[in-house]
CSV table of C-alpha atoms in Angstrom, one decimal:
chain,number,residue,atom,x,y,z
A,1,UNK,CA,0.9,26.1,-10.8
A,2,UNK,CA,-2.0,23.5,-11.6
A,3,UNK,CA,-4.3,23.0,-9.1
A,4,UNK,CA,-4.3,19.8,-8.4
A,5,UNK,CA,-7.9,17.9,-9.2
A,6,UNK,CA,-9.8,16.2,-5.9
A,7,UNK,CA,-10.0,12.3,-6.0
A,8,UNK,CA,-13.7,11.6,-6.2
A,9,UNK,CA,-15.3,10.2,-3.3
A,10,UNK,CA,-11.8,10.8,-1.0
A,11,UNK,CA,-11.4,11.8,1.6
A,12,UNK,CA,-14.7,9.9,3.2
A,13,UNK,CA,-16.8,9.3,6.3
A,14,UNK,CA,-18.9,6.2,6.7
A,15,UNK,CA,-21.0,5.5,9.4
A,16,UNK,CA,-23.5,3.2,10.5
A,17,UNK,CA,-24.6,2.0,14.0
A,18,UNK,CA,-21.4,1.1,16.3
A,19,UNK,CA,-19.2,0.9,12.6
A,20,UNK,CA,-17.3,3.7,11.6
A,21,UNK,CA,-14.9,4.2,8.8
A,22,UNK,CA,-12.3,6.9,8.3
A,23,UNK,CA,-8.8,7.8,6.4
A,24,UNK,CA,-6.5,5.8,7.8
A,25,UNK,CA,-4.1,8.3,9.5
A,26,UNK,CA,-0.4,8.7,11.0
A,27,UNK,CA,-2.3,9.2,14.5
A,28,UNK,CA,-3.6,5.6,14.2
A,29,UNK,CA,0.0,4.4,14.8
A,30,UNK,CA,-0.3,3.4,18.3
A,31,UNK,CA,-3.7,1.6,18.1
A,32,UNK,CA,-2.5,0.2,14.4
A,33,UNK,CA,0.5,-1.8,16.0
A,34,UNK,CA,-1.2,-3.2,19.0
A,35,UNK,CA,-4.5,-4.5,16.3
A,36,UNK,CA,-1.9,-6.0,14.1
A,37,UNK,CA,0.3,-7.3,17.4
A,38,UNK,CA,-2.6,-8.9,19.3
A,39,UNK,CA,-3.7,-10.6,16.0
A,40,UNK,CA,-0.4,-11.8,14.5
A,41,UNK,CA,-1.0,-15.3,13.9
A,42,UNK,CA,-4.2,-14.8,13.0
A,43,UNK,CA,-3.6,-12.3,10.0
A,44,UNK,CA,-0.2,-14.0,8.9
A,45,UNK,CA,-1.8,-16.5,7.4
A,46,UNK,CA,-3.7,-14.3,4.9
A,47,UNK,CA,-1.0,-11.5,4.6
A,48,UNK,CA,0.3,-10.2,1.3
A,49,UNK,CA,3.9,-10.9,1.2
A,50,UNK,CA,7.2,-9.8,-0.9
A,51,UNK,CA,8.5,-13.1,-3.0
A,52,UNK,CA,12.5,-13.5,-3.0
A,53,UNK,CA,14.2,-11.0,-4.9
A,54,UNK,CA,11.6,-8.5,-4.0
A,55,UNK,CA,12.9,-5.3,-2.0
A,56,UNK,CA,11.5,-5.8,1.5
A,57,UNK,CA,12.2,-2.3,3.3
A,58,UNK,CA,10.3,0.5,3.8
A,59,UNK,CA,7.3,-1.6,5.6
A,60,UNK,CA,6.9,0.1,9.0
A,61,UNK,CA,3.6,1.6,9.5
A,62,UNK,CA,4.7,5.4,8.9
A,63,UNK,CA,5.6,4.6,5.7
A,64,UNK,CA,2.7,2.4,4.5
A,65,UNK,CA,0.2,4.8,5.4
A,66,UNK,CA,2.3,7.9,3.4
A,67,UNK,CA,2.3,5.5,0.1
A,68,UNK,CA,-1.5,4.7,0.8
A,69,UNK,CA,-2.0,8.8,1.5
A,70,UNK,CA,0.1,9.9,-1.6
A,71,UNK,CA,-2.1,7.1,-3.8
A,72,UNK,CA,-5.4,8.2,-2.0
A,73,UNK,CA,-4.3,12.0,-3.6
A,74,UNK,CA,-3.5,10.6,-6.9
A,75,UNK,CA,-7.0,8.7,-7.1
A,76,UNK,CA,-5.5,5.2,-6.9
A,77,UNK,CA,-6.8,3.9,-3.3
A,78,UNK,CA,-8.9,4.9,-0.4
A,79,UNK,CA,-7.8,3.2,2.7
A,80,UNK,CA,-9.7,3.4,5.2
A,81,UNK,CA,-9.7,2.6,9.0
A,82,UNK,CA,-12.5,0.9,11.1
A,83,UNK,CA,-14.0,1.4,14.2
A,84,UNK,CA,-16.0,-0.2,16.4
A,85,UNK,CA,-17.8,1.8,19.4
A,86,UNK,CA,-15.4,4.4,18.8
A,87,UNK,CA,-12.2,2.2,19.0
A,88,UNK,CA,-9.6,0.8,15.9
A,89,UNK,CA,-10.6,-2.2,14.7
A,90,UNK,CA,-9.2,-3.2,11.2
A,91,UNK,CA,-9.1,-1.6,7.7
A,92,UNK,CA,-10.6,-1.8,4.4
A,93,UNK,CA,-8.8,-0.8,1.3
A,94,UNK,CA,-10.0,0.5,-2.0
A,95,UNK,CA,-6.8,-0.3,-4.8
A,96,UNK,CA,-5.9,-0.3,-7.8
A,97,UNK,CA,-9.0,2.1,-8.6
A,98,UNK,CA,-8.6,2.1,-12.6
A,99,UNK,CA,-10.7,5.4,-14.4
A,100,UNK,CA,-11.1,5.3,-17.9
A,101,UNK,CA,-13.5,2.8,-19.9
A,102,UNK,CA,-13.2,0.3,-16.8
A,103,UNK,CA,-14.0,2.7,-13.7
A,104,UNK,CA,-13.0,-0.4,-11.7
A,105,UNK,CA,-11.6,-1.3,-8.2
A,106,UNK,CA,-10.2,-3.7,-6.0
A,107,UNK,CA,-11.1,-4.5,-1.8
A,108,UNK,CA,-8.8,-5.8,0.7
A,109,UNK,CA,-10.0,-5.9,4.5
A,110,UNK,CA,-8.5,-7.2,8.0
A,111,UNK,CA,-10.5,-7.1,11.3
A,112,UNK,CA,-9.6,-7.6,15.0
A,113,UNK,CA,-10.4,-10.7,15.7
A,114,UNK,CA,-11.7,-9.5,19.1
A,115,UNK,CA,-14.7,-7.8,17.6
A,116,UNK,CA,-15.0,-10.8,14.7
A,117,UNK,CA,-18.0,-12.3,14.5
A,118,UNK,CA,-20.3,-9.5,14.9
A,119,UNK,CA,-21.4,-8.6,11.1
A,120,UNK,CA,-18.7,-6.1,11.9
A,121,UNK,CA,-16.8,-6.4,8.1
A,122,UNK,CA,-19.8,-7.3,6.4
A,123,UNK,CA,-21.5,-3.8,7.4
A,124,UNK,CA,-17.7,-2.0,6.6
A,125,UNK,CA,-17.5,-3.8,3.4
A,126,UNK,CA,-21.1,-2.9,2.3
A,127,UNK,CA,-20.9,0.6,2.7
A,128,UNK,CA,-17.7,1.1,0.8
A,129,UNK,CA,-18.6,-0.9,-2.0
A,130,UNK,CA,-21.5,1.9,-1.8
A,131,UNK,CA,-19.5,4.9,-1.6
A,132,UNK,CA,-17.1,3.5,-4.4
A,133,UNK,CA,-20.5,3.4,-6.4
A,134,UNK,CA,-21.7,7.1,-5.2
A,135,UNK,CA,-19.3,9.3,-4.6
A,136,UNK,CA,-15.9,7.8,-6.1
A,137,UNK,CA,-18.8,6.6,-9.0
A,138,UNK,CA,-16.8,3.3,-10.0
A,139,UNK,CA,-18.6,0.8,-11.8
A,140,UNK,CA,-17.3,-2.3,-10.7
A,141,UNK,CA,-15.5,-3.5,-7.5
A,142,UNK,CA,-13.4,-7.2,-7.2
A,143,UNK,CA,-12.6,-8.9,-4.0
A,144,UNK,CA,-10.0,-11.7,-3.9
A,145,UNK,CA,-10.0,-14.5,-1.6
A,146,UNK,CA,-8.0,-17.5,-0.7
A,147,UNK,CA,-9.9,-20.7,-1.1
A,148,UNK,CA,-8.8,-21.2,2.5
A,149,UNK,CA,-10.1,-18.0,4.2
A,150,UNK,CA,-13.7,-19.0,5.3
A,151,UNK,CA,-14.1,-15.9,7.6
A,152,UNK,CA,-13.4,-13.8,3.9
A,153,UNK,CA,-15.8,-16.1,2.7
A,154,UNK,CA,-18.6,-15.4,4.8
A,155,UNK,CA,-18.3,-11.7,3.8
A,156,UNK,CA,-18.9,-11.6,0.3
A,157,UNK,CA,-21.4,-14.3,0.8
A,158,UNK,CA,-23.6,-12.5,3.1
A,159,UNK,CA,-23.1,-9.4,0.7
A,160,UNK,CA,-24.1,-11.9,-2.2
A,161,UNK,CA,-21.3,-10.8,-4.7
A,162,UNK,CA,-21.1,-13.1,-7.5
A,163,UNK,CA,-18.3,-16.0,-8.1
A,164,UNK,CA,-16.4,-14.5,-11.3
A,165,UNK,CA,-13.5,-16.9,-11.3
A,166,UNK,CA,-10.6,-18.7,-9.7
A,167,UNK,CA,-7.0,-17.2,-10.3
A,168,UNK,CA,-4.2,-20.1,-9.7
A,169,UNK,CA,-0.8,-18.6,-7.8
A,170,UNK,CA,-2.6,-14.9,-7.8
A,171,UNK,CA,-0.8,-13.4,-4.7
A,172,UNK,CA,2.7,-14.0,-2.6
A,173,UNK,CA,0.8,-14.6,0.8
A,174,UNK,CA,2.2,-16.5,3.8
A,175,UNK,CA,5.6,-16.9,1.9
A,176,UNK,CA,4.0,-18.6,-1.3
A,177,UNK,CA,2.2,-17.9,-4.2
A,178,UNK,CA,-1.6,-19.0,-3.5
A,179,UNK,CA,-4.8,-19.1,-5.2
A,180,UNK,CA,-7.6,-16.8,-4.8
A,181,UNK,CA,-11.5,-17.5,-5.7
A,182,UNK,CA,-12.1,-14.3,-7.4
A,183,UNK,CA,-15.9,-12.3,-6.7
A,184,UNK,CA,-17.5,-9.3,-8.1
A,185,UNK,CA,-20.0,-6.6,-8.2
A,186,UNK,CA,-21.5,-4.2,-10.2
A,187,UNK,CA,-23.6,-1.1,-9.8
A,188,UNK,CA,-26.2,-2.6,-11.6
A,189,UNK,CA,-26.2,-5.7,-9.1
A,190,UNK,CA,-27.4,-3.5,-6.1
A,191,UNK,CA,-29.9,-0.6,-7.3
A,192,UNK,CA,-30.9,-0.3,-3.9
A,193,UNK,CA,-27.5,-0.4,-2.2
A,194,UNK,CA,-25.4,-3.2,-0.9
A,195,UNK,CA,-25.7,-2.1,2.8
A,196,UNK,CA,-29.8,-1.7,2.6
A,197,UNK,CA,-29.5,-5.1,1.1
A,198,UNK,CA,-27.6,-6.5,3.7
A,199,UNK,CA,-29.8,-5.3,6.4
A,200,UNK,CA,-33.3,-6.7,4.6
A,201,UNK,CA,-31.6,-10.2,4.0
């Protein structure tokens, strides 16, 4: 049998002050659903969605987190679940990581509104665009955002990730295809780290 080869930089824990970040687990079910429940409306809006013609089962939360586990084995994603003062707050989402000459990656991120407002996803972002550049040693890291989505906005502004461009129809959100403004980082951008940056800004 071949041994099968560890994903750099997964399984992770991050932690700083009252912010915590963690695999995303089957345990996380209960507190999962009543997140997503309390914040329906508020997520919908900037939800990935399946267009017409698109098979729509297999979306309950069991199975979302075994795709996300069985592409954290196979080195494609690191999801990752927040916490705030010990309690589930959101997630952020490492995909499509792509090895190779690009050693590149995508973020996705959704936060309780009820802790919102705090530098909460700022802090959660930073440090895992910093373990993507330790640990999972990725090169560059992309974050997507409607035009729309000023609280996404805010995020990568405070982190001061650069505009790269604006992608028309990008992603089926909300029951449509929308636009995204499109930003991005390098290791080289940050020698001293993106969350130590944060902080001294």
């Amino acid at each position: 049998m071949i041994p099968v080869k560890p994903t750099p930089g997964w399984p992770a824990f991050l932690v700083h002050r009252e912010v915590a970040l963690r695999p995303l687990e089957a345990a996380d079910a209960e507190a999962w659903r009543d997140v997503r429940s309390r914040n329906m409306d508020w997520l919908r809006q900037w939800e990935a969605t399946l267009p017409p013609g698109e098979d729509h089962s297999g979306g309950n939360y069991a199975q979302v987190v075994r795709r996300l586990r069985r592409l954290a084995r196979q080195g494609q994603a690191m999801p990752f679940a927040i916490e705030v003062d010990g309690s589930f707050a959101g997630q952020v989402t490492v995909n499509n990581i792509v090895r190779g000459s690009a050693q590149f990656a995508s973020i996705g991120y959704w936060l309780d509104r009820g802790v919102a407002g705090r530098g909460i996803m700022p802090i959660a972002v930073a440090m895992v665009i910093d373990h993507c550049f330790t640990s999972a040693r990725l090169h560059r890291i992309e974050i997507s955002i409607r035009p729309e989505n000023s609280n996404s906005l805010r995020v990568v502004e405070k982190l001061g990730l650069h505009e790269v461009g604006y992608a028309p129809r990008f992603l089926h959100i909300d029951g449509a295809w929308r636009d995204h403004r499109i930003f991005a980082v390098t290791v080289e951008d940050c020698p001293r780290g993106m969350l130590a940056t944060l902080i001294s800004s």
